[in-house]
Amino acid sequence: MRHVSVVGIGAGDPEHVTIQAIRVLRAADVVFLVTKDDDRAELVELRRTICDRHLEHDYRTVEIADPPRDRSAADYPAAVEDWRRRRAEAYEHAIRDELGESQRGAFLVWGDPAFYDSTLAILDEVLARGSVRFDYDVVPGITSFQALAAQHGISLTRVGQPVEITTGRRVADGRHDDHGDVVVMLDAQLAFERFAGQDVDVYWGAYVGMPDELLLAGRVADVAEEIAARRREARERKGWIMDTYLLRRRAQDG
Ligand SMILES: C[S@@+](CC[C@H](N)C(=O)[O-])C[C@H]1O[C@@H](n2cnc3c(N)ncnc32)[C@H](O)[C@@H]1O
């Protein structure tokens, strides 16, 4: 039976790739690279660099173009359903047509497949469609927020306390206004700015683990402007940005 591994490759530093990931990738006949239409050439190139750096065997690379989602459609549920079907079809064709019956394939997933990544859900959908059989396993990777914490030299959890992982959209909607420690990903709108009037610290990082890495930390009120300016400048210069941050409410005395 075909075998598929979903391999977390870390947040951009080729040294994030674990020994387990290298072992699994070295056993792969086919490495699948999923490309989005808003994907930057640099990010696709980086995944190729990771393969070149760690793999020496004879393997094939197959690109899967992730179908874009129609965000303007009037019928929202129908549009989402259509997008899910098209994604499942693209993966299904790639696995069925590019992977031999007894071969091993590997999907490279940014960070860790367990955080804000749809590869596992899509593979389940492909299996449910029933036109190609395979089994799959998951190799964990270093997430962007683990890399962020390491670069700032902080723990994400304070003694006995939880940390939440969420999206910029939910923070902007005010859903985390009363919460202690929050890791924010996928933020296109500088949602942390809403905490400028409060005793909240931000530990921010962009391109963490990559040559263009940017790090800033401090009270939101003190650093929000600088983060916004550095973010804007980097985004204009490179054409894309990936950033993440921890929001941490200062402990109240007494
Ligand atoms: C679709 S999610 C994928 C998350 C990934 N699975 C992980 O474990 O980190 C993409 C988001 O991850 C964050 N991200 C990924 N790589 C990053 C990096 N090198 N530096 C900062 N943030 C990063 C950004 O918030 C970005 O919007």
Coordinates of N, CA, C and O in Angstrom, one line a residue, residues 9 16 22 33 48 93 99 105 120-122 136 139 161 189 208 223 240:
I9 N 8.7 20.6 8.9 CA 10.1 21.0 8.6 C 10.6 22.2 9.4 O 11.7 22.7 9.0
H16 N 16.3 23.5 11.7 CA 15.1 23.1 12.5 C 14.7 21.6 12.2 O 13.9 21.0 12.9
I22 N 14.5 13.9 8.8 CA 15.5 13.6 7.7 C 15.4 12.1 7.4 O 15.4 11.7 6.2
L33 N 5.4 19.0 -2.8 CA 5.5 20.4 -2.4 C 4.2 21.1 -2.7 O 3.9 21.2 -3.9
R48 N 12.9 23.7 -1.1 CA 13.9 22.9 -2.0 C 15.3 22.9 -1.4 O 15.9 21.9 -1.4
H93 N -5.3 13.3 -6.9 CA -4.6 13.1 -8.2 C -3.1 12.9 -8.0 O -2.5 12.0 -8.6
L99 N 2.5 8.6 -7.1 CA 3.0 7.7 -6.2 C 2.7 6.2 -6.5 O 1.5 5.9 -6.7
G105 N 5.6 8.5 0.0 CA 5.6 9.9 -0.3 C 5.7 10.7 1.0 O 5.4 10.3 2.1
L120 N -3.5 17.5 7.2 CA -4.1 16.2 7.7 C -5.6 16.1 7.4 O -6.1 15.1 7.0
A121 N -6.3 17.3 7.5 CA -7.7 17.3 7.2 C -7.9 16.9 5.7 O -8.9 16.2 5.3
I122 N -7.1 17.4 4.8 CA -7.2 17.1 3.4 C -7.0 15.6 3.1 O -7.7 15.0 2.4
Y136 N -1.1 7.0 6.4 CA -0.2 8.1 6.7 C 0.3 8.2 8.1 O -0.4 7.7 9.0
V139 N 5.2 13.4 11.2 CA 6.4 13.7 11.9 C 6.4 15.2 12.4 O 6.2 16.1 11.6
Q161 N 0.4 28.1 34.5 CA -0.5 28.9 33.8 C -0.7 28.4 32.3 O 0.3 27.8 31.8
Q189 N -3.4 42.2 10.5 CA -4.0 43.5 10.9 C -3.4 44.1 12.2 O -4.1 45.0 12.7
V208 N 11.2 34.3 11.6 CA 12.0 33.8 12.7 C 12.7 32.5 12.2 O 12.2 31.7 11.5
V223 N 6.3 49.6 22.1 CA 6.9 49.1 20.8 C 6.0 48.9 19.7 O 6.4 48.6 18.5
W240 N 6.5 39.9 1.1 CA 5.7 39.1 1.9 C 6.3 39.1 3.4 O 7.4 39.5 3.6

